[in-house]
Every structure is written in structure tokens, then in C-alpha cells.
PDB file of C-alpha atoms and ligand atoms in Angstrom:
ATOM      1  CA  MET O   4       1.154 -17.933   7.154  1.00 96.00           C
ATOM      2  CA  LEU O   5      -1.161 -15.416   5.509  1.00 98.00           C
ATOM      3  CA  ILE O   6       0.037 -11.855   5.196  1.00 98.00           C
ATOM      4  CA  SER O   7      -1.153  -8.841   3.237  1.00 98.00           C
ATOM      5  CA  VAL O   8       0.947  -5.962   1.999  1.00 98.00           C
ATOM      6  CA  ASP O   9      -0.361  -2.720   0.515  1.00 97.00           C
ATOM      7  CA  ALA O  10       2.850  -1.412  -1.058  1.00 96.00           C
ATOM      8  CA  GLY O  11       1.755   2.199  -1.570  1.00 93.00           C
ATOM      9  CA  ARG O  12       3.965   4.837  -3.071  1.00 91.00           C
ATOM     10  CA  SER O  13       4.300   6.691   0.197  1.00 93.00           C
ATOM     11  CA  TYR O  14       3.881   3.951   2.820  1.00 96.00           C
ATOM     12  CA  VAL O  15       4.017   0.153   2.860  1.00 97.00           C
ATOM     13  CA  LYS O  16       1.154  -1.183   4.978  1.00 98.00           C
ATOM     14  CA  VAL O  17       1.228  -4.703   6.415  1.00 98.00           C
ATOM     15  CA  VAL O  18      -1.396  -6.883   8.141  1.00 98.00           C
ATOM     16  CA  PHE O  19      -0.980 -10.393   9.594  1.00 98.00           C
ATOM     17  CA  GLN O  20      -1.973 -12.468  12.606  1.00 96.00           C
ATOM     18  CA  THR O  21       0.407 -13.351  15.390  1.00 92.00           C
ATOM     19  CA  LYS O  22      -2.080 -15.746  17.011  1.00 90.00           C
ATOM     20  CA  PRO O  23      -5.610 -16.688  16.013  1.00 89.00           C
ATOM     21  CA  GLY O  24      -7.683 -13.518  16.339  1.00 89.00           C
ATOM     22  CA  ILE O  25      -4.716 -11.298  17.207  1.00 95.00           C
ATOM     23  CA  PHE O  26      -3.929  -8.954  14.329  1.00 95.00           C
ATOM     24  CA  LYS O  27      -0.779  -7.004  13.905  1.00 97.00           C
ATOM     25  CA  THR O  28      -0.446  -4.025  11.570  1.00 98.00           C
ATOM     26  CA  PHE O  29       2.564  -1.878  10.817  1.00 98.00           C
ATOM     27  CA  LEU O  30       3.791   0.528   8.180  1.00 98.00           C
ATOM     28  CA  PHE O  31       7.026   2.019   6.968  1.00 97.00           C
ATOM     29  CA  PRO O  32       7.816   4.686   4.359  1.00 95.00           C
ATOM     30  CA  SER O  33       8.277   3.549   0.744  1.00 94.00           C
ATOM     31  CA  TRP O  34      11.731   5.025   0.495  1.00 93.00           C
ATOM     32  CA  ILE O  35      14.670   3.316  -1.144  1.00 94.00           C
ATOM     33  CA  THR O  36      18.098   4.430  -2.239  1.00 93.00           C
ATOM     34  CA  LYS O  37      21.255   2.647  -3.365  1.00 93.00           C
ATOM     35  CA  TYR O  38      23.630   1.599  -0.642  1.00 95.00           C
ATOM     36  CA  TYR O  39      26.882   3.463  -0.219  1.00 94.00           C
ATOM     37  CA  GLU O  40      29.279   3.463   2.671  1.00 94.00           C
ATOM     38  CA  THR O  41      28.701   6.452   4.939  1.00 93.00           C
ATOM     39  CA  ASP O  42      31.507   8.006   6.965  1.00 93.00           C
ATOM     40  CA  TRP O  43      29.697   7.281  10.194  1.00 93.00           C
ATOM     41  CA  ASP O  44      27.253   4.443  10.910  1.00 94.00           C
ATOM     42  CA  VAL O  45      23.614   5.197  10.104  1.00 95.00           C
ATOM     43  CA  LEU O  46      22.113   1.788  10.993  1.00 96.00           C
ATOM     44  CA  THR O  47      21.504   2.834  14.581  1.00 96.00           C
ATOM     45  CA  GLY O  48      17.730   2.498  15.071  1.00 96.00           C
ATOM     46  CA  GLU O  49      15.535  -0.609  15.240  1.00 95.00           C
ATOM     47  CA  ASN O  50      13.963   0.295  11.886  1.00 96.00           C
ATOM     48  CA  ASP O  51      17.176   1.025   9.987  1.00 97.00           C
ATOM     49  CA  TYR O  52      17.791  -1.516   7.246  1.00 98.00           C
ATOM     50  CA  VAL O  53      19.944  -2.243   4.248  1.00 98.00           C
ATOM     51  CA  ILE O  54      18.493  -4.970   2.054  1.00 98.00           C
ATOM     52  CA  GLU O  55      20.742  -6.939  -0.279  1.00 98.00           C
ATOM     53  CA  HIS O  56      19.076  -8.952  -3.001  1.00 98.00           C
ATOM     54  CA  GLU O  57      20.647 -10.478  -6.108  1.00 97.00           C
ATOM     55  CA  GLY O  58      23.921  -8.720  -5.439  1.00 96.00           C
ATOM     56  CA  GLU O  59      22.425  -5.239  -5.068  1.00 96.00           C
ATOM     57  CA  ALA O  60      22.216  -3.402  -1.758  1.00 97.00           C
ATOM     58  CA  ASN O  61      19.775  -0.602  -0.901  1.00 96.00           C
ATOM     59  CA  TYR O  62      18.834   1.402   2.135  1.00 96.00           C
ATOM     60  CA  ILE O  63      15.125   0.851   2.636  1.00 96.00           C
ATOM     61  CA  GLY O  64      12.498   2.545   4.816  1.00 95.00           C
ATOM     62  CA  GLU O  65      13.063   5.148   7.540  1.00 95.00           C
ATOM     63  CA  VAL O  66      16.859   5.279   7.279  1.00 95.00           C
ATOM     64  CA  VAL O  67      16.668   6.675   3.723  1.00 94.00           C
ATOM     65  CA  GLU O  68      15.940  10.086   5.222  1.00 92.00           C
ATOM     66  CA  PHE O  69      19.481  10.037   6.594  1.00 93.00           C
ATOM     67  CA  VAL O  70      21.338   8.871   3.500  1.00 93.00           C
ATOM     68  CA  ALA O  71      19.493  10.176   0.419  1.00 89.00           C
ATOM     69  CA  ASP O  72      20.085  13.585  -1.046  1.00 83.00           C
ATOM     70  CA  GLY O  73      16.940  15.687  -0.564  1.00 75.00           C
ATOM     71  CA  ASP O  74      13.917  13.589  -1.385  1.00 71.00           C
ATOM     72  CA  SER O  75      15.645  11.573  -4.127  1.00 72.00           C
ATOM     73  CA  GLY O  76      14.962   8.299  -2.325  1.00 68.00           C
ATOM     74  CA  ARG O  77      11.303   8.983  -1.830  1.00 70.00           C
ATOM     75  CA  ARG O  78       9.921   8.341  -5.235  1.00 63.00           C
ATOM     76  CA  MET O  79       8.382   5.043  -6.045  1.00 60.00           C
ATOM     77  CA  ASP O  80       7.707   4.043  -9.633  1.00 61.00           C
ATOM     78  CA  GLU O  81       4.250   4.044 -11.118  1.00 60.00           C
ATOM     79  CA  ASP O  82       4.944   0.533 -12.322  1.00 66.00           C
ATOM     80  CA  LYS O  83       4.146  -1.969  -9.573  1.00 69.00           C
ATOM     81  CA  GLY O  84       5.896  -4.729 -11.501  1.00 67.00           C
ATOM     82  CA  SER O  85       9.214  -3.073 -10.749  1.00 86.00           C
ATOM     83  CA  LYS O  86      12.039  -4.401  -8.612  1.00 90.00           C
ATOM     84  CA  ASN O  87      11.275  -1.806  -5.930  1.00 93.00           C
ATOM     85  CA  THR O  88       7.886  -3.366  -5.258  1.00 94.00           C
ATOM     86  CA  LEU O  89       9.597  -6.712  -4.683  1.00 96.00           C
ATOM     87  CA  LEU O  90      12.131  -5.137  -2.321  1.00 97.00           C
ATOM     88  CA  PHE O  91       9.456  -3.317  -0.308  1.00 97.00           C
ATOM     89  CA  ILE O  92       7.449  -6.508   0.030  1.00 98.00           C
ATOM     90  CA  LEU O  93      10.493  -8.587   1.027  1.00 98.00           C
ATOM     91  CA  ALA O  94      11.427  -5.930   3.590  1.00 98.00           C
ATOM     92  CA  ALA O  95       7.840  -6.048   4.895  1.00 98.00           C
ATOM     93  CA  LEU O  96       7.921  -9.846   5.227  1.00 98.00           C
ATOM     94  CA  TYR O  97      11.301  -9.697   6.973  1.00 98.00           C
ATOM     95  CA  ARG O  98       9.945  -7.154   9.444  1.00 97.00           C
ATOM     96  CA  ALA O  99       6.931  -9.387  10.032  1.00 97.00           C
ATOM     97  CA  GLY O 100       9.374 -12.096  11.101  1.00 96.00           C
ATOM     98  CA  VAL O 101       8.970 -14.421   8.131  1.00 96.00           C
ATOM     99  CA  ASN O 102      11.716 -17.027   7.816  1.00 93.00           C
ATOM    100  CA  GLN O 103      12.480 -20.047   5.682  1.00 93.00           C
ATOM    101  CA  TYR O 104      10.440 -22.388   7.882  1.00 94.00           C
ATOM    102  CA  GLU O 105       7.282 -20.387   7.420  1.00 93.00           C
ATOM    103  CA  PRO O 106       6.125 -20.145   3.811  1.00 96.00           C
ATOM    104  CA  VAL O 107       3.891 -17.216   3.085  1.00 98.00           C
ATOM    105  CA  ASP O 108       0.622 -16.794   1.238  1.00 98.00           C
ATOM    106  CA  LEU O 109       0.581 -13.173   0.197  1.00 98.00           C
ATOM    107  CA  VAL O 110      -2.126 -10.766  -0.930  1.00 98.00           C
ATOM    108  CA  THR O 111      -1.275  -7.445  -2.483  1.00 98.00           C
ATOM    109  CA  GLY O 112      -2.843  -4.965  -4.911  1.00 96.00           C
ATOM    110  CA  VAL O 113      -2.193  -2.742  -7.896  1.00 93.00           C
ATOM    111  CA  PRO O 114      -4.155   0.335  -9.022  1.00 91.00           C
ATOM    112  CA  LEU O 115      -7.220  -0.427 -11.127  1.00 92.00           C
ATOM    113  CA  GLY O 116      -5.745   1.349 -14.151  1.00 89.00           C
ATOM    114  CA  ARG O 117      -2.698  -0.936 -14.059  1.00 90.00           C
ATOM    115  CA  PHE O 118      -4.363  -4.212 -13.188  1.00 93.00           C
ATOM    116  CA  ASN O 119      -4.259  -5.708 -16.680  1.00 93.00           C
ATOM    117  CA  SER O 120      -0.679  -4.685 -17.346  1.00 92.00           C
ATOM    118  CA  ASP O 121       0.828  -5.408 -13.911  1.00 93.00           C
ATOM    119  CA  MET O 122      -1.136  -8.208 -12.262  1.00 95.00           C
ATOM    120  CA  GLU O 123       0.614 -11.223 -13.832  1.00 95.00           C
ATOM    121  CA  LYS O 124       3.988  -9.510 -13.660  1.00 95.00           C
ATOM    122  CA  VAL O 125       3.638  -8.805  -9.946  1.00 96.00           C
ATOM    123  CA  LYS O 126       2.452 -12.330  -9.159  1.00 97.00           C
ATOM    124  CA  GLU O 127       5.268 -13.926 -11.128  1.00 97.00           C
ATOM    125  CA  MET O 128       7.853 -11.673  -9.547  1.00 97.00           C
ATOM    126  CA  LEU O 129       6.669 -12.436  -6.011  1.00 98.00           C
ATOM    127  CA  GLU O 130       5.928 -16.155  -6.041  1.00 98.00           C
ATOM    128  CA  GLY O 131       8.877 -18.366  -5.222  1.00 98.00           C
ATOM    129  CA  SER O 132      11.939 -18.365  -3.046  1.00 98.00           C
ATOM    130  CA  HIS O 133      13.843 -15.132  -2.358  1.00 98.00           C
ATOM    131  CA  LYS O 134      17.220 -14.871  -0.657  1.00 98.00           C
ATOM    132  CA  VAL O 135      17.885 -11.596   1.099  1.00 98.00           C
ATOM    133  CA  THR O 136      20.647 -10.358   3.338  1.00 98.00           C
ATOM    134  CA  MET O 137      19.543  -7.692   5.795  1.00 98.00           C
ATOM    135  CA  TYR O 138      21.969  -5.367   7.556  1.00 98.00           C
ATOM    136  CA  THR O 139      20.742  -3.806  10.781  1.00 97.00           C
ATOM    137  CA  LYS O 140      22.250  -2.330  13.921  1.00 96.00           C
ATOM    138  CA  HIS O 141      22.531  -5.914  15.129  1.00 96.00           C
ATOM    139  CA  GLY O 142      24.653  -6.993  12.158  1.00 96.00           C
ATOM    140  CA  LYS O 143      24.047  -9.091   9.098  1.00 96.00           C
ATOM    141  CA  GLU O 144      21.400 -11.758   8.635  1.00 97.00           C
ATOM    142  CA  MET O 145      20.704 -13.955   5.642  1.00 97.00           C
ATOM    143  CA  ARG O 146      17.149 -15.084   5.204  1.00 97.00           C
ATOM    144  CA  THR O 147      15.218 -17.103   2.675  1.00 98.00           C
ATOM    145  CA  ILE O 148      11.656 -15.933   2.216  1.00 98.00           C
ATOM    146  CA  ASN O 149       9.334 -18.381   0.512  1.00 98.00           C
ATOM    147  CA  ILE O 150       6.183 -17.015  -1.059  1.00 98.00           C
ATOM    148  CA  ASN O 151       4.003 -19.984  -1.732  1.00 98.00           C
ATOM    149  CA  ARG O 152       0.961 -18.372  -3.291  1.00 98.00           C
ATOM    150  CA  CYS O 153       0.379 -14.751  -4.221  1.00 98.00           C
ATOM    151  CA  ALA O 154      -2.930 -13.102  -5.021  1.00 98.00           C
ATOM    152  CA  VAL O 155      -2.964  -9.691  -6.673  1.00 97.00           C
ATOM    153  CA  THR O 156      -6.120  -7.631  -6.374  1.00 97.00           C
ATOM    154  CA  VAL O 157      -7.071  -4.003  -6.984  1.00 95.00           C
ATOM    155  CA  GLU O 158      -6.172  -1.121  -4.659  1.00 94.00           C
ATOM    156  CA  GLY O 159      -9.362   0.206  -3.116  1.00 94.00           C
ATOM    157  CA  ALA O 160     -11.080  -3.178  -3.403  1.00 96.00           C
ATOM    158  CA  GLY O 161      -9.348  -4.058  -0.141  1.00 97.00           C
ATOM    159  CA  ALA O 162     -11.189  -1.218   1.554  1.00 97.00           C
ATOM    160  CA  PHE O 163     -14.522  -2.520   0.275  1.00 98.00           C
ATOM    161  CA  PHE O 164     -13.914  -6.150   1.267  1.00 97.00           C
ATOM    162  CA  ASP O 165     -12.733  -5.024   4.690  1.00 97.00           C
ATOM    163  CA  GLN O 166     -16.433  -4.497   5.419  1.00 94.00           C
ATOM    164  CA  ALA O 167     -18.268  -5.832   2.400  1.00 95.00           C
ATOM    165  CA  THR O 168     -21.974  -5.129   2.135  1.00 96.00           C
ATOM    166  CA  GLU O 169     -24.736  -5.872  -0.390  1.00 96.00           C
ATOM    167  CA  GLU O 170     -25.507  -2.178  -0.551  1.00 96.00           C
ATOM    168  CA  GLU O 171     -24.058  -0.370  -3.550  1.00 97.00           C
ATOM    169  CA  THR O 172     -20.835   1.225  -2.301  1.00 98.00           C
ATOM    170  CA  HIS O 173     -18.183   3.499  -3.714  1.00 98.00           C
ATOM    171  CA  VAL O 174     -14.607   3.714  -2.472  1.00 98.00           C
ATOM    172  CA  ILE O 175     -12.404   6.791  -2.711  1.00 98.00           C
ATOM    173  CA  ASP O 176      -8.814   5.835  -1.888  1.00 97.00           C
ATOM    174  CA  LEU O 177      -6.703   8.996  -1.958  1.00 97.00           C
ATOM    175  CA  GLY O 178      -3.080   7.921  -2.127  1.00 94.00           C
ATOM    176  CA  SER O 179       0.124   9.824  -2.644  1.00 93.00           C
ATOM    177  CA  ARG O 180       0.230   9.333  -6.417  1.00 91.00           C
ATOM    178  CA  THR O 181      -3.147   7.951  -7.447  1.00 92.00           C
ATOM    179  CA  VAL O 182      -6.792   8.118  -6.432  1.00 96.00           C
ATOM    180  CA  ASN O 183      -8.626   4.824  -6.786  1.00 95.00           C
ATOM    181  CA  CYS O 184     -12.363   5.339  -7.213  1.00 97.00           C
ATOM    182  CA  LEU O 185     -14.269   2.073  -7.255  1.00 97.00           C
ATOM    183  CA  THR O 186     -17.872   0.965  -7.238  1.00 98.00           C
ATOM    184  CA  PHE O 187     -19.303  -2.310  -5.949  1.00 98.00           C
ATOM    185  CA  ARG O 188     -22.836  -3.514  -6.675  1.00 97.00           C
ATOM    186  CA  ARG O 189     -24.019  -6.612  -4.799  1.00 97.00           C
ATOM    187  CA  LYS O 190     -20.345  -7.107  -3.828  1.00 96.00           C
ATOM    188  CA  LYS O 191     -19.303  -7.162  -7.462  1.00 96.00           C
ATOM    189  CA  PHE O 192     -17.008  -4.645  -9.091  1.00 96.00           C
ATOM    190  CA  LEU O 193     -18.957  -2.262 -11.376  1.00 97.00           C
ATOM    191  CA  ALA O 194     -16.581  -1.324 -14.211  1.00 96.00           C
ATOM    192  CA  PRO O 195     -18.244   1.727 -15.809  1.00 95.00           C
ATOM    193  CA  ALA O 196     -18.468   3.507 -12.452  1.00 97.00           C
ATOM    194  CA  SER O 197     -14.822   2.875 -11.440  1.00 96.00           C
ATOM    195  CA  LEU O 198     -11.596   4.605 -12.383  1.00 94.00           C
ATOM    196  CA  THR O 199      -8.051   5.427 -11.294  1.00 92.00           C
ATOM    197  CA  LEU O 200      -7.143   9.111 -11.363  1.00 95.00           C
ATOM    198  CA  PRO O 201      -3.475   9.674 -12.213  1.00 92.00           C
ATOM    199  CA  TRP O 202      -2.748  12.095  -9.381  1.00 94.00           C
ATOM    200  CA  GLY O 203      -2.512  11.932  -5.625  1.00 95.00           C
ATOM    201  CA  TRP O 204      -1.908  14.158  -2.632  1.00 95.00           C
ATOM    202  CA  ASP O 205       1.848  14.322  -3.155  1.00 92.00           C
ATOM    203  CA  THR O 206       1.664  15.115  -6.876  1.00 93.00           C
ATOM    204  CA  LEU O 207      -0.734  18.056  -6.487  1.00 95.00           C
ATOM    205  CA  LYS O 208       0.552  21.572  -7.006  1.00 94.00           C
ATOM    206  CA  GLU O 209       0.927  23.484  -3.759  1.00 94.00           C
ATOM    207  CA  GLU O 210      -2.090  25.722  -4.502  1.00 94.00           C
ATOM    208  CA  ASN O 211      -4.323  22.673  -5.054  1.00 93.00           C
ATOM    209  CA  ARG O 212      -3.104  20.660  -2.084  1.00 95.00           C
ATOM    210  CA  ASN O 213      -6.020  21.236   0.262  1.00 96.00           C
ATOM    211  CA  TYR O 214      -9.019  19.071   1.076  1.00 98.00           C
ATOM    212  CA  GLU O 215     -11.640  21.481  -0.274  1.00 97.00           C
ATOM    213  CA  ARG O 216      -9.914  21.663  -3.642  1.00 97.00           C
ATOM    214  CA  VAL O 217      -9.421  17.867  -3.787  1.00 98.00           C
ATOM    215  CA  ALA O 218     -13.088  17.277  -2.934  1.00 98.00           C
ATOM    216  CA  GLU O 219     -14.175  19.735  -5.620  1.00 97.00           C
ATOM    217  CA  THR O 220     -11.958  18.039  -8.221  1.00 97.00           C
ATOM    218  CA  LEU O 221     -13.178  14.585  -7.224  1.00 97.00           C
ATOM    219  CA  HIS O 222     -16.767  15.746  -7.462  1.00 97.00           C
ATOM    220  CA  GLY O 223     -16.017  17.071 -10.960  1.00 97.00           C
ATOM    221  CA  GLU O 224     -14.614  13.683 -11.992  1.00 96.00           C
ATOM    222  CA  LEU O 225     -17.280  11.565 -10.326  1.00 97.00           C
ATOM    223  CA  SER O 226     -20.562  13.467 -10.445  1.00 96.00           C
ATOM    224  CA  ALA O 227     -21.480  12.095 -13.874  1.00 95.00           C
ATOM    225  CA  LYS O 228     -20.996   8.505 -12.653  1.00 96.00           C
ATOM    226  CA  TRP O 229     -21.954   8.576  -8.953  1.00 97.00           C
ATOM    227  CA  HIS O 230     -25.236   9.716  -7.366  1.00 96.00           C
ATOM    228  CA  THR O 231     -25.142  12.505  -4.836  1.00 96.00           C
ATOM    229  CA  ASP O 232     -26.800  10.271  -2.242  1.00 96.00           C
ATOM    230  CA  ALA O 233     -24.461   7.324  -2.867  1.00 94.00           C
ATOM    231  CA  ARG O 234     -22.802   5.374  -0.067  1.00 97.00           C
ATOM    232  CA  ILE O 235     -19.106   6.249  -0.178  1.00 98.00           C
ATOM    233  CA  ILE O 236     -16.229   5.120   1.999  1.00 98.00           C
ATOM    234  CA  VAL O 237     -13.157   7.303   2.000  1.00 98.00           C
ATOM    235  CA  VAL O 238      -9.812   5.625   2.778  1.00 98.00           C
ATOM    236  CA  GLY O 239      -6.069   6.264   2.532  1.00 97.00           C
ATOM    237  CA  GLY O 240      -3.618   8.191   4.675  1.00 96.00           C
ATOM    238  CA  GLN O 241      -5.599  11.432   4.644  1.00 96.00           C
ATOM    239  CA  ALA O 242      -9.146  10.072   4.722  1.00 98.00           C
ATOM    240  CA  GLU O 243     -10.039  11.569   8.083  1.00 98.00           C
ATOM    241  CA  GLN O 244      -9.236  15.093   6.931  1.00 97.00           C
ATOM    242  CA  LEU O 245     -10.686  14.598   3.445  1.00 98.00           C
ATOM    243  CA  THR O 246     -14.078  13.126   4.408  1.00 98.00           C
ATOM    244  CA  PRO O 247     -15.721  16.344   5.706  1.00 98.00           C
ATOM    245  CA  ALA O 248     -14.816  18.099   2.449  1.00 98.00           C
ATOM    246  CA  ILE O 249     -16.221  15.213   0.370  1.00 98.00           C
ATOM    247  CA  ARG O 250     -19.449  15.392   2.384  1.00 98.00           C
ATOM    248  CA  GLU O 251     -20.102  18.869   0.998  1.00 98.00           C
ATOM    249  CA  TYR O 252     -20.837  17.101  -2.313  1.00 98.00           C
ATOM    250  CA  PHE O 253     -21.733  13.559  -1.237  1.00 98.00           C
ATOM    251  CA  PRO O 254     -23.483  13.814   2.151  1.00 98.00           C
ATOM    252  CA  TYR O 255     -23.348  10.043   2.786  1.00 97.00           C
ATOM    253  CA  ALA O 256     -19.574   9.779   2.548  1.00 98.00           C
ATOM    254  CA  SER O 257     -17.830   8.416   5.629  1.00 98.00           C
ATOM    255  CA  THR O 258     -14.496   6.998   6.594  1.00 98.00           C
ATOM    256  CA  VAL O 259     -13.473   3.918   8.612  1.00 98.00           C
ATOM    257  CA  ASP O 260     -11.203   3.201  11.563  1.00 97.00           C
ATOM    258  CA  ALA O 261      -7.508   3.381  10.668  1.00 98.00           C
ATOM    259  CA  PRO O 262      -8.321   4.254   7.041  1.00 98.00           C
ATOM    260  CA  GLN O 263      -4.701   4.018   5.905  1.00 98.00           C
ATOM    261  CA  PHE O 264      -4.820   0.273   6.626  1.00 98.00           C
ATOM    262  CA  ALA O 265      -8.239  -0.350   5.064  1.00 98.00           C
ATOM    263  CA  ASN O 266      -6.842  -1.853   1.865  1.00 98.00           C
ATOM    264  CA  ALA O 267      -4.350  -4.067   3.661  1.00 98.00           C
ATOM    265  CA  ARG O 268      -7.051  -5.316   6.072  1.00 98.00           C
ATOM    266  CA  GLY O 269      -9.317  -6.125   3.144  1.00 98.00           C
ATOM    267  CA  TYR O 270      -6.497  -7.882   1.293  1.00 98.00           C
ATOM    268  CA  TYR O 271      -6.085 -10.082   4.349  1.00 98.00           C
ATOM    269  CA  LYS O 272      -9.785 -10.957   4.289  1.00 97.00           C
ATOM    270  CA  ILE O 273      -9.622 -11.684   0.565  1.00 97.00           C
ATOM    271  CA  GLY O 274      -6.663 -14.003   1.262  1.00 98.00           C
ATOM    272  CA  LYS O 275      -8.589 -15.875   3.940  1.00 97.00           C
ATOM    273  CA  VAL O 276     -11.295 -16.733   1.435  1.00 96.00           C
ATOM    274  CA  MET O 277      -8.999 -17.366  -1.540  1.00 96.00           C
ATOM    275  CA  PHE O 278      -6.466 -19.507   0.283  1.00 97.00           C
ATOM    276  CA  GLY O 279      -8.881 -21.178   2.671  1.00 96.00           C
ATOM    277  CA  TYR O 280      -7.516 -19.949   6.015  1.00 94.00           C
TER     278      TYR O 280
HETATM  279  N1  ATP H  18       0.408  10.138   9.412  1.00 87.46           N
HETATM  280  C1  ATP H  18       0.241  10.910   8.347  1.00 87.46           C
HETATM  281  N2  ATP H  18       0.114  12.244   8.466  1.00 87.46           N
HETATM  282  C2  ATP H  18      -0.047  13.041   7.399  1.00 87.46           C
HETATM  283  N3  ATP H  18      -0.068  12.584   6.151  1.00 87.46           N
HETATM  284  C3  ATP H  18       0.063  11.285   5.978  1.00 87.46           C
HETATM  285  C4  ATP H  18       0.227  10.370   7.048  1.00 87.46           C
HETATM  286  N4  ATP H  18       0.318   9.132   6.557  1.00 87.46           N
HETATM  287  C5  ATP H  18       0.212   9.275   5.228  1.00 87.46           C
HETATM  288  N5  ATP H  18       0.066  10.549   4.899  1.00 87.46           N
HETATM  289  C6  ATP H  18      -0.079  11.068   3.542  1.00 87.46           C
HETATM  290  O1  ATP H  18      -1.320  10.608   3.052  1.00 87.46           O
HETATM  291  C7  ATP H  18      -1.242  10.317   1.675  1.00 87.46           C
HETATM  292  C8  ATP H  18      -1.786   8.966   1.423  1.00 87.46           C
HETATM  293  O2  ATP H  18      -1.124   7.994   2.209  1.00 87.46           O
HETATM  294  P1  ATP H  18      -1.324   6.499   1.800  1.00 87.46           P
HETATM  295  O3  ATP H  18      -0.532   5.623   2.713  1.00 87.46           O
HETATM  296  O4  ATP H  18      -2.779   6.221   1.686  1.00 87.46           O
HETATM  297  O5  ATP H  18      -0.648   6.558   0.347  1.00 87.46           O
HETATM  298  P2  ATP H  18      -0.073   5.355  -0.504  1.00 87.46           P
HETATM  299  O6  ATP H  18      -0.997   4.202  -0.406  1.00 87.46           O
HETATM  300  O7  ATP H  18       1.339   5.109  -0.089  1.00 87.46           O
HETATM  301  O8  ATP H  18      -0.086   5.993  -1.971  1.00 87.46           O
HETATM  302  P3  ATP H  18      -0.659   5.323  -3.334  1.00 87.46           P
HETATM  303  O9  ATP H  18      -1.981   4.705  -2.994  1.00 87.46           O
HETATM  304  O10 ATP H  18      -0.755   6.476  -4.308  1.00 87.46           O
HETATM  305  O11 ATP H  18       0.346   4.310  -3.758  1.00 87.46           O
HETATM  306  C9  ATP H  18       0.211  10.493   1.285  1.00 87.46           C
HETATM  307  O12 ATP H  18       0.324  11.738   0.647  1.00 87.46           O
HETATM  308  C10 ATP H  18       0.953  10.530   2.596  1.00 87.46           C
HETATM  309  O13 ATP H  18       2.088  11.360   2.537  1.00 87.46           O
HETATM  310 MG1   MG H  19      -2.620   3.493  -1.451  1.00 87.46          MG
END
């Protein structure tokens, strides 16, 4: 079974096929906090989970809102090689219905700026057999999740390969903690015109958190590298609102359908080619 997971720092996005040609996508918030016993049961909704892995239990996803103090559970590490990435991906595979009889080929991504440092680490951490115990409103379930092969690509590249074209294309992927800005020439990554900016929508100061200001800042960062009349696709959770502001500087910028899933969709397509599906 091929499945792609874009484990973003605000939402985990998942794409797979239930039947040939029938795609399923879902997302859940990238929230995690250590398990503790609450006075009254909080695992009451269909999406409320505790995940236990290697002897450690954590609330994961939507339920964290009801157990974490303030937004303490809502921060995800910069480092994608961390344990949290593994837990988010295992939770995603569990939610997709993966079980021990169905080994998984997985595609995921890391930001461009962390590719060299994190790629091997992430692949090594994910490939293999993982035993998890999930606690839900229905009780406790042990599951073994087998990840057969894992491909790690670059965030933003998914969005390009979702609808790859020969035409020179730039991607702006505004996330919660990073902005991935990539360039592809004849479907090949163009290094000098690509970069990861170390800020995202959720790390901006209040006074800068508006689309006009973000577009202006992006233009400042990119104008020396990208032509004004370049083809740009804008993706990520806020792409629809951001695109009109970007167009003030780059008139040929546009977004795509369901832009928050663009990377995950592209990862799936990359997996099809890489793993021969
Ligand atoms: N439905 C929504 N309504 C409003 N804002 C949203 C929605 N979904 C996501 N966002 C916001 O859009 C931003 C980008 O979301 P996205 O899912 O692309 O981020 P991410 O991939 O998790 O982050 P990163 O790429 O930095 O790891 C985040 O700040 C998020 O809070
Ligand atoms: Mg993202």
C-alpha cells in the first residue's frame, strides 16, 4: 500500500487510495502532549487518541486541545528527525487503517534547508516494524505497522510534482513555521533559485501577520532570484488568501485546488514512480 504523509508543523496531511482511482485525503492537527490521567474521560470523540510507543504514551491530534495547558502541546520541533515526527506518521497510518497485514511504502518530506541533515535520519527512523498501542473511545488496540520502503523528498517539491510541467515553475509553500520557495527548470530542481525561509504564518509577529505584509516580505527575499513574470504556484494552508497579495508583485502567481494537500498529493505521485505502483 502506498501512502504519503506531509507531517507539517501545524497539520499532518495524508493521501492514499482506497481503491484504484479513488483517493482519500485527511488531516489532523500536529499537536502532541504527554499522557496523564484526567479526572474525567476525554477520549470521547472519533478522533481522540492516545498513542503508546516504546513505553511512552501521548495524547495526539485533536484531543490535545482538551488536555494541554494553553498551547503547550501545539509546538512541533524544527527537527523532522525527532520522535514526534515518527509518532505523527504512525498516528496517520493508524488512522488510514494500516495493519500488520498491509505493509506500507511511504513518501514524506522535509524542508529544503534541512534535507541534508534530516533525510537519512527520517528514513532510518521510519523504515521497519513499529508496535503501537492506541487508546480510543472504543478501548485499547495494539497494532504493528510495517513500513517497507520510505522515500524522503523536499517540502514544496510535492506541490510541483502534483502537476509537473516542463515550464520553469516556482513554488511558494507558506507553512506555519517555514516558507519553502523552490524552483524547477525542465522538471529539475534549480538550487540557486530555491531556499527555505525560517519563518511561517504562526511565527510572525502580530503586526506582520497579514497577507499584504507577507507578500511584500516574500517579494523582498525573492525578487533578486525570481523574475516578475515567472510562473509561481502558491500552496499551503493559507494559499487561497495569500495568492492575491503575491500577484501584486508576481502577476502570474496562482494557487491550486486544495492547496494544503498539494505537497501530500505530489508525494503520492513521486511514490508511484519511485516504487513502481
Ligand atoms: N482551515 C484553515 N483555516 C485557517 N488557517 C489554516 C487552516 N488550515 C491551516 N491553516 C493555517 O495555515 C498555515 C499553514 O498550514 P499548513 O498546513 O500549510 O502548515 P504546515 O505544513 O503544518 O506547516 P510547515 O510547512 O511550516 O511545517 C498554518 O499557519 C495554519 O495554522
Ligand atoms: Mg507544510
